PDB file of C-alpha atoms in Angstrom:
ATOM      1  CA  MET G   1      19.796  36.092  -1.824  1.00  0.00           C
ATOM      2  CA  ASN G   2      18.245  35.695  -5.157  1.00  0.00           C
ATOM      3  CA  LEU G   3      15.658  33.258  -5.786  1.00  0.00           C
ATOM      4  CA  LYS G   4      17.731  30.945  -8.212  1.00  0.00           C
ATOM      5  CA  ALA G   5      20.392  30.736  -5.520  1.00  0.00           C
ATOM      6  CA  LYS G   6      17.819  29.851  -2.911  1.00  0.00           C
ATOM      7  CA  LYS G   7      16.433  27.063  -5.128  1.00  0.00           C
ATOM      8  CA  ILE G   8      19.856  25.506  -5.803  1.00  0.00           C
ATOM      9  CA  ILE G   9      20.926  25.672  -2.309  1.00  0.00           C
ATOM     10  CA  SER G  10      17.654  24.128  -1.328  1.00  0.00           C
ATOM     11  CA  LEU G  11      18.219  21.361  -3.679  1.00  0.00           C
ATOM     12  CA  PHE G  12      21.658  20.543  -2.598  1.00  0.00           C
ATOM     13  CA  ALA G  13      20.776  20.829   0.968  1.00  0.00           C
ATOM     14  CA  SER G  14      17.846  18.438   0.526  1.00  0.00           C
ATOM     15  CA  ILE G  15      19.996  15.973  -1.154  1.00  0.00           C
ATOM     16  CA  ALA G  16      22.877  16.290   1.336  1.00  0.00           C
ATOM     17  CA  CYS G  17      20.065  15.665   4.111  1.00  0.00           C
ATOM     18  CA  MET G  18      18.321  12.828   2.182  1.00  0.00           C
ATOM     19  CA  LEU G  19      21.082  10.407   1.189  1.00  0.00           C
ATOM     20  CA  PRO G  20      22.334   9.683   4.844  1.00  0.00           C
ATOM     21  CA  LEU G  21      18.712   9.688   6.069  1.00  0.00           C
ATOM     22  CA  TYR G  22      17.779   7.218   3.397  1.00  0.00           C
ATOM     23  CA  ILE G  23      20.970   4.975   4.217  1.00  0.00           C
ATOM     24  CA  LEU G  24      19.935   5.115   7.940  1.00  0.00           C
ATOM     25  CA  LEU G  25      16.448   4.107   7.115  1.00  0.00           C
ATOM     26  CA  HIS G  26      17.461   1.369   4.672  1.00  0.00           C
ATOM     27  CA  GLU G  27      20.076  -0.160   7.245  1.00  0.00           C
ATOM     28  CA  GLY G  28      17.709   0.583  10.071  1.00  0.00           C
ATOM     29  CA  GLY G  29      15.114  -1.721   8.453  1.00  0.00           C
ATOM     30  CA  HIS G  30      17.530  -4.530   8.312  1.00  0.00           C
ATOM     31  CA  THR G  31      18.638  -3.896  11.812  1.00  0.00           C
ATOM     32  CA  LEU G  32      15.218  -3.762  13.158  1.00  0.00           C
ATOM     33  CA  ILE G  33      14.402  -7.294  11.920  1.00  0.00           C
ATOM     34  CA  ALA G  34      17.764  -8.713  12.840  1.00  0.00           C
ATOM     35  CA  VAL G  35      17.217  -7.434  16.492  1.00  0.00           C
ATOM     36  CA  LEU G  36      13.678  -8.832  16.656  1.00  0.00           C
ATOM     37  CA  CYS G  37      15.157 -12.090  15.524  1.00  0.00           C
ATOM     38  CA  GLY G  38      17.635 -12.054  18.420  1.00  0.00           C
ATOM     39  CA  ALA G  39      20.658 -11.033  16.681  1.00  0.00           C
ATOM     40  CA  GLN G  40      23.469  -8.702  18.034  1.00  0.00           C
ATOM     41  CA  ILE G  41      24.333  -5.765  15.898  1.00  0.00           C
ATOM     42  CA  THR G  42      28.094  -5.811  15.379  1.00  0.00           C
ATOM     43  CA  GLU G  43      28.444  -2.853  13.019  1.00  0.00           C
ATOM     44  CA  PHE G  44      26.161  -0.144  11.706  1.00  0.00           C
ATOM     45  CA  SER G  45      27.824   2.263   9.063  1.00  0.00           C
ATOM     46  CA  ILE G  46      25.921   5.074   7.411  1.00  0.00           C
ATOM     47  CA  LEU G  47      29.051   6.022   5.505  1.00  0.00           C
ATOM     48  CA  GLY G  48      29.723   2.453   4.274  1.00  0.00           C
ATOM     49  CA  ALA G  49      25.980   1.781   3.797  1.00  0.00           C
ATOM     50  CA  TYR G  50      25.908  -1.658   5.773  1.00  0.00           C
ATOM     51  CA  MET G  51      25.105  -3.238   8.872  1.00  0.00           C
ATOM     52  CA  LEU G  52      26.496  -6.563  10.249  1.00  0.00           C
ATOM     53  CA  TYR G  53      25.155  -8.859  12.943  1.00  0.00           C
ATOM     54  CA  SER G  54      25.761 -12.044  14.598  1.00  0.00           C
ATOM     55  CA  GLY G  55      23.517 -14.761  16.007  1.00  0.00           C
ATOM     56  CA  GLY G  56      19.786 -14.704  15.879  1.00  0.00           C
ATOM     57  CA  ILE G  57      17.084 -17.120  14.863  1.00  0.00           C
ATOM     58  CA  PHE G  58      15.933 -16.811  11.453  1.00  0.00           C
ATOM     59  CA  THR G  59      13.133 -18.802   9.784  1.00  0.00           C
ATOM     60  CA  ALA G  60      12.434 -18.454   6.016  1.00  0.00           C
ATOM     61  CA  ALA G  61       9.922 -15.770   6.702  1.00  0.00           C
ATOM     62  CA  THR G  62      12.008 -13.629   9.031  1.00  0.00           C
ATOM     63  CA  LEU G  63      14.926 -13.919   6.703  1.00  0.00           C
ATOM     64  CA  SER G  64      12.723 -12.789   3.829  1.00  0.00           C
ATOM     65  CA  LEU G  65      11.478  -9.908   5.923  1.00  0.00           C
ATOM     66  CA  PHE G  66      15.040  -9.068   6.771  1.00  0.00           C
ATOM     67  CA  HIS G  67      15.956  -8.718   3.163  1.00  0.00           C
ATOM     68  CA  ALA G  68      12.597  -6.817   2.430  1.00  0.00           C
ATOM     69  CA  ALA G  69      12.975  -4.435   5.329  1.00  0.00           C
ATOM     70  CA  GLY G  70      15.686  -2.235   3.813  1.00  0.00           C
ATOM     71  CA  MET G  71      13.112  -1.039   1.234  1.00  0.00           C
ATOM     72  CA  LEU G  72       9.989  -1.314   3.396  1.00  0.00           C
ATOM     73  CA  LEU G  73      11.050   0.702   6.382  1.00  0.00           C
ATOM     74  CA  PRO G  74      11.986   3.936   4.224  1.00  0.00           C
ATOM     75  CA  ILE G  75       8.747   3.448   2.185  1.00  0.00           C
ATOM     76  CA  CYS G  76       6.729   3.256   5.458  1.00  0.00           C
ATOM     77  CA  ILE G  77       8.384   6.483   6.645  1.00  0.00           C
ATOM     78  CA  LEU G  78       7.713   8.186   3.267  1.00  0.00           C
ATOM     79  CA  ILE G  79       4.068   7.207   3.454  1.00  0.00           C
ATOM     80  CA  VAL G  80       3.728   8.632   6.880  1.00  0.00           C
ATOM     81  CA  TYR G  81       5.753  11.708   5.673  1.00  0.00           C
ATOM     82  CA  MET G  82       3.436  12.289   2.880  1.00  0.00           C
ATOM     83  CA  LEU G  83       0.353  11.728   4.746  1.00  0.00           C
ATOM     84  CA  THR G  84       1.400  14.539   7.123  1.00  0.00           C
ATOM     85  CA  TYR G  85       2.658  16.615   4.291  1.00  0.00           C
ATOM     86  CA  GLN G  86       1.351  20.432   4.314  1.00  0.00           C
ATOM     87  CA  SER G  87       0.632  21.425   0.832  1.00  0.00           C
ATOM     88  CA  LYS G  88      -0.069  24.923   1.808  1.00  0.00           C
ATOM     89  CA  ILE G  89       3.462  25.616   3.105  1.00  0.00           C
ATOM     90  CA  ARG G  90       5.025  27.949   0.644  1.00  0.00           C
ATOM     91  CA  SER G  91       8.771  27.394   1.661  1.00  0.00           C
ATOM     92  CA  ILE G  92      11.045  26.409  -1.229  1.00  0.00           C
ATOM     93  CA  PHE G  93      13.209  24.216   0.908  1.00  0.00           C
ATOM     94  CA  TYR G  94      10.191  22.427   2.202  1.00  0.00           C
ATOM     95  CA  ARG G  95       8.639  21.761  -1.151  1.00  0.00           C
ATOM     96  CA  ILE G  96      12.197  20.738  -2.625  1.00  0.00           C
ATOM     97  CA  PHE G  97      13.084  18.541   0.381  1.00  0.00           C
ATOM     98  CA  SER G  98       9.730  16.771   0.325  1.00  0.00           C
ATOM     99  CA  PHE G  99      10.066  15.924  -3.388  1.00  0.00           C
ATOM    100  CA  MET G 100      13.632  14.798  -2.948  1.00  0.00           C
ATOM    101  CA  PHE G 101      12.273  12.588  -0.060  1.00  0.00           C
ATOM    102  CA  LEU G 102       9.933  11.063  -2.186  1.00  0.00           C
ATOM    103  CA  LEU G 103      12.418  10.507  -5.160  1.00  0.00           C
ATOM    104  CA  ILE G 104      15.288   9.272  -3.044  1.00  0.00           C
ATOM    105  CA  THR G 105      13.182   7.010  -1.006  1.00  0.00           C
ATOM    106  CA  ALA G 106      10.781   5.482  -3.628  1.00  0.00           C
ATOM    107  CA  ALA G 107      13.322   5.372  -6.492  1.00  0.00           C
ATOM    108  CA  PRO G 108      15.194   2.168  -4.902  1.00  0.00           C
ATOM    109  CA  THR G 109      11.941   0.456  -5.185  1.00  0.00           C
ATOM    110  CA  LEU G 110      12.685   0.292  -8.965  1.00  0.00           C
ATOM    111  CA  ALA G 111      15.160  -2.464  -8.124  1.00  0.00           C
ATOM    112  CA  TRP G 112      12.410  -4.570  -6.874  1.00  0.00           C
ATOM    113  CA  VAL G 113      11.007  -4.162 -10.361  1.00  0.00           C
ATOM    114  CA  ILE G 114      14.330  -4.578 -12.255  1.00  0.00           C
ATOM    115  CA  VAL G 115      16.004  -7.346 -10.213  1.00  0.00           C
ATOM    116  CA  PRO G 116      13.143  -9.858 -10.715  1.00  0.00           C
ATOM    117  CA  VAL G 117      13.325  -9.420 -14.453  1.00  0.00           C
ATOM    118  CA  LEU G 118      17.065 -10.126 -14.300  1.00  0.00           C
ATOM    119  CA  TYR G 119      16.446 -13.110 -11.924  1.00  0.00           C
ATOM    120  CA  LEU G 120      14.131 -14.546 -14.597  1.00  0.00           C
ATOM    121  CA  PHE G 121      17.136 -14.485 -16.957  1.00  0.00           C
ATOM    122  CA  ASP G 122      19.576 -15.758 -14.341  1.00  0.00           C
ATOM    123  CA  GLN G 123      21.221 -12.439 -14.395  1.00  0.00           C
ATOM    124  CA  ALA G 124      20.391 -11.191 -10.974  1.00  0.00           C
ATOM    125  CA  PRO G 125      22.960  -9.699  -8.864  1.00  0.00           C
ATOM    126  CA  GLN G 126      23.648 -12.454  -6.041  1.00  0.00           C
ATOM    127  CA  GLY G 127      24.447 -10.104  -3.201  1.00  0.00           C
ATOM    128  CA  ASP G 128      21.404  -7.915  -3.768  1.00  0.00           C
ATOM    129  CA  ASP G 129      18.397  -7.749  -1.205  1.00  0.00           C
ATOM    130  CA  VAL G 130      15.712  -8.408  -3.960  1.00  0.00           C
ATOM    131  CA  THR G 131      17.814 -11.495  -5.161  1.00  0.00           C
ATOM    132  CA  LYS G 132      18.091 -12.662  -1.491  1.00  0.00           C
ATOM    133  CA  PHE G 133      14.394 -11.983  -0.745  1.00  0.00           C
ATOM    134  CA  ILE G 134      13.379 -14.209  -3.867  1.00  0.00           C
ATOM    135  CA  ASN G 135      15.833 -16.934  -2.900  1.00  0.00           C
ATOM    136  CA  SER G 136      14.708 -17.114   0.772  1.00  0.00           C
ATOM    137  CA  SER G 137      10.966 -16.598   0.305  1.00  0.00           C
ATOM    138  CA  GLY G 138      10.268 -18.635  -2.785  1.00  0.00           C
ATOM    139  CA  VAL G 139       7.978 -15.981  -3.892  1.00  0.00           C
ATOM    140  CA  SER G 140       7.835 -15.857  -7.662  1.00  0.00           C
ATOM    141  CA  PRO G 141       9.942 -13.027  -9.408  1.00  0.00           C
ATOM    142  CA  TRP G 142       6.672 -11.917 -11.120  1.00  0.00           C
ATOM    143  CA  ALA G 143       4.979 -11.453  -7.875  1.00  0.00           C
ATOM    144  CA  VAL G 144       7.773  -9.348  -6.440  1.00  0.00           C
ATOM    145  CA  LEU G 145       7.892  -7.253  -9.633  1.00  0.00           C
ATOM    146  CA  SER G 146       4.056  -6.785  -9.514  1.00  0.00           C
ATOM    147  CA  GLY G 147       4.068  -5.965  -5.715  1.00  0.00           C
ATOM    148  CA  ALA G 148       6.861  -3.426  -6.311  1.00  0.00           C
ATOM    149  CA  MET G 149       5.102  -1.729  -9.243  1.00  0.00           C
ATOM    150  CA  VAL G 150       1.803  -1.495  -7.162  1.00  0.00           C
ATOM    151  CA  LEU G 151       3.751   0.030  -4.140  1.00  0.00           C
ATOM    152  CA  LEU G 152       5.534   2.542  -6.303  1.00  0.00           C
ATOM    153  CA  PHE G 153       2.210   3.556  -8.101  1.00  0.00           C
ATOM    154  CA  LEU G 154       0.477   3.965  -4.817  1.00  0.00           C
ATOM    155  CA  CYS G 155       3.398   6.262  -3.482  1.00  0.00           C
ATOM    156  CA  LEU G 156       3.176   8.429  -6.696  1.00  0.00           C
ATOM    157  CA  ILE G 157      -0.621   8.556  -6.366  1.00  0.00           C
ATOM    158  CA  LEU G 158      -0.317   9.620  -2.725  1.00  0.00           C
ATOM    159  CA  ALA G 159       2.287  12.184  -3.653  1.00  0.00           C
ATOM    160  CA  TRP G 160       0.057  13.517  -6.488  1.00  0.00           C
ATOM    161  CA  LYS G 161      -2.994  13.719  -4.134  1.00  0.00           C
ATOM    162  CA  LYS G 162      -0.979  15.480  -1.409  1.00  0.00           C
ATOM    163  CA  LYS G 163       0.560  17.853  -4.019  1.00  0.00           C
ATOM    164  CA  VAL G 164       4.067  16.878  -3.299  1.00  0.00           C
ATOM    165  CA  ILE G 165       4.920  16.737  -7.054  1.00  0.00           C
ATOM    166  CA  GLN G 166       2.882  19.830  -7.968  1.00  0.00           C
ATOM    167  CA  ASN G 167       4.320  21.873  -5.277  1.00  0.00           C
ATOM    168  CA  TYR G 168       7.793  20.919  -6.205  1.00  0.00           C
ATOM    169  CA  TRP G 169       7.221  21.727  -9.793  1.00  0.00           C
ATOM    170  CA  ALA G 170       5.840  25.302  -8.649  1.00  0.00           C
ATOM    171  CA  ALA G 171       8.850  25.861  -6.368  1.00  0.00           C
ATOM    172  CA  VAL G 172      11.313  25.136  -9.180  1.00  0.00           C
ATOM    173  CA  THR G 173       9.703  26.831 -12.050  1.00  0.00           C
ATOM    174  CA  LEU G 174       7.943  29.864 -10.698  1.00  0.00           C
ATOM    175  CA  ASP G 175       9.841  33.021 -10.285  1.00  0.00           C
ATOM    176  CA  ALA G 176       8.072  33.821  -6.911  1.00  0.00           C
ATOM    177  CA  ALA G 177       8.225  31.686  -3.795  1.00  0.00           C
TER     178      ALA G 177
END
């Protein structure tokens, strides 16, 4: 198999793995908090990207955590992954997968930057986790926006320091693996 085909297959295989994994982690974050609050999970769907629960005892703090957990669990797993990332591994798939993991897991954090701005102009989507978080927690949209930007920036710094970004670039631009 030629190198170009190997890169393309690695990219599509990485995306095919990452999308359901991200949904599992996102919905898993919500599920974890719901279960810790005593709720029963009635439905969990990766294909539909949702989870449903009944019951449970939620305070303002746990309800806020429930809404944030869909972003926090994937980010925590991403940080652990990047901390254990082996930059010396030369596998094209490993390098592309690792970058896709960073991209697909960290990019949704941008919603935590954009939605607070929309919230300030009364344009935030009402069913969104970020809007629900701001409403249930009472945290200023500016604080949410700032916190998300710091978290995103720290993830990018870690990815750079661990050479996730550089190794991806080398894998997709160089002619040798």
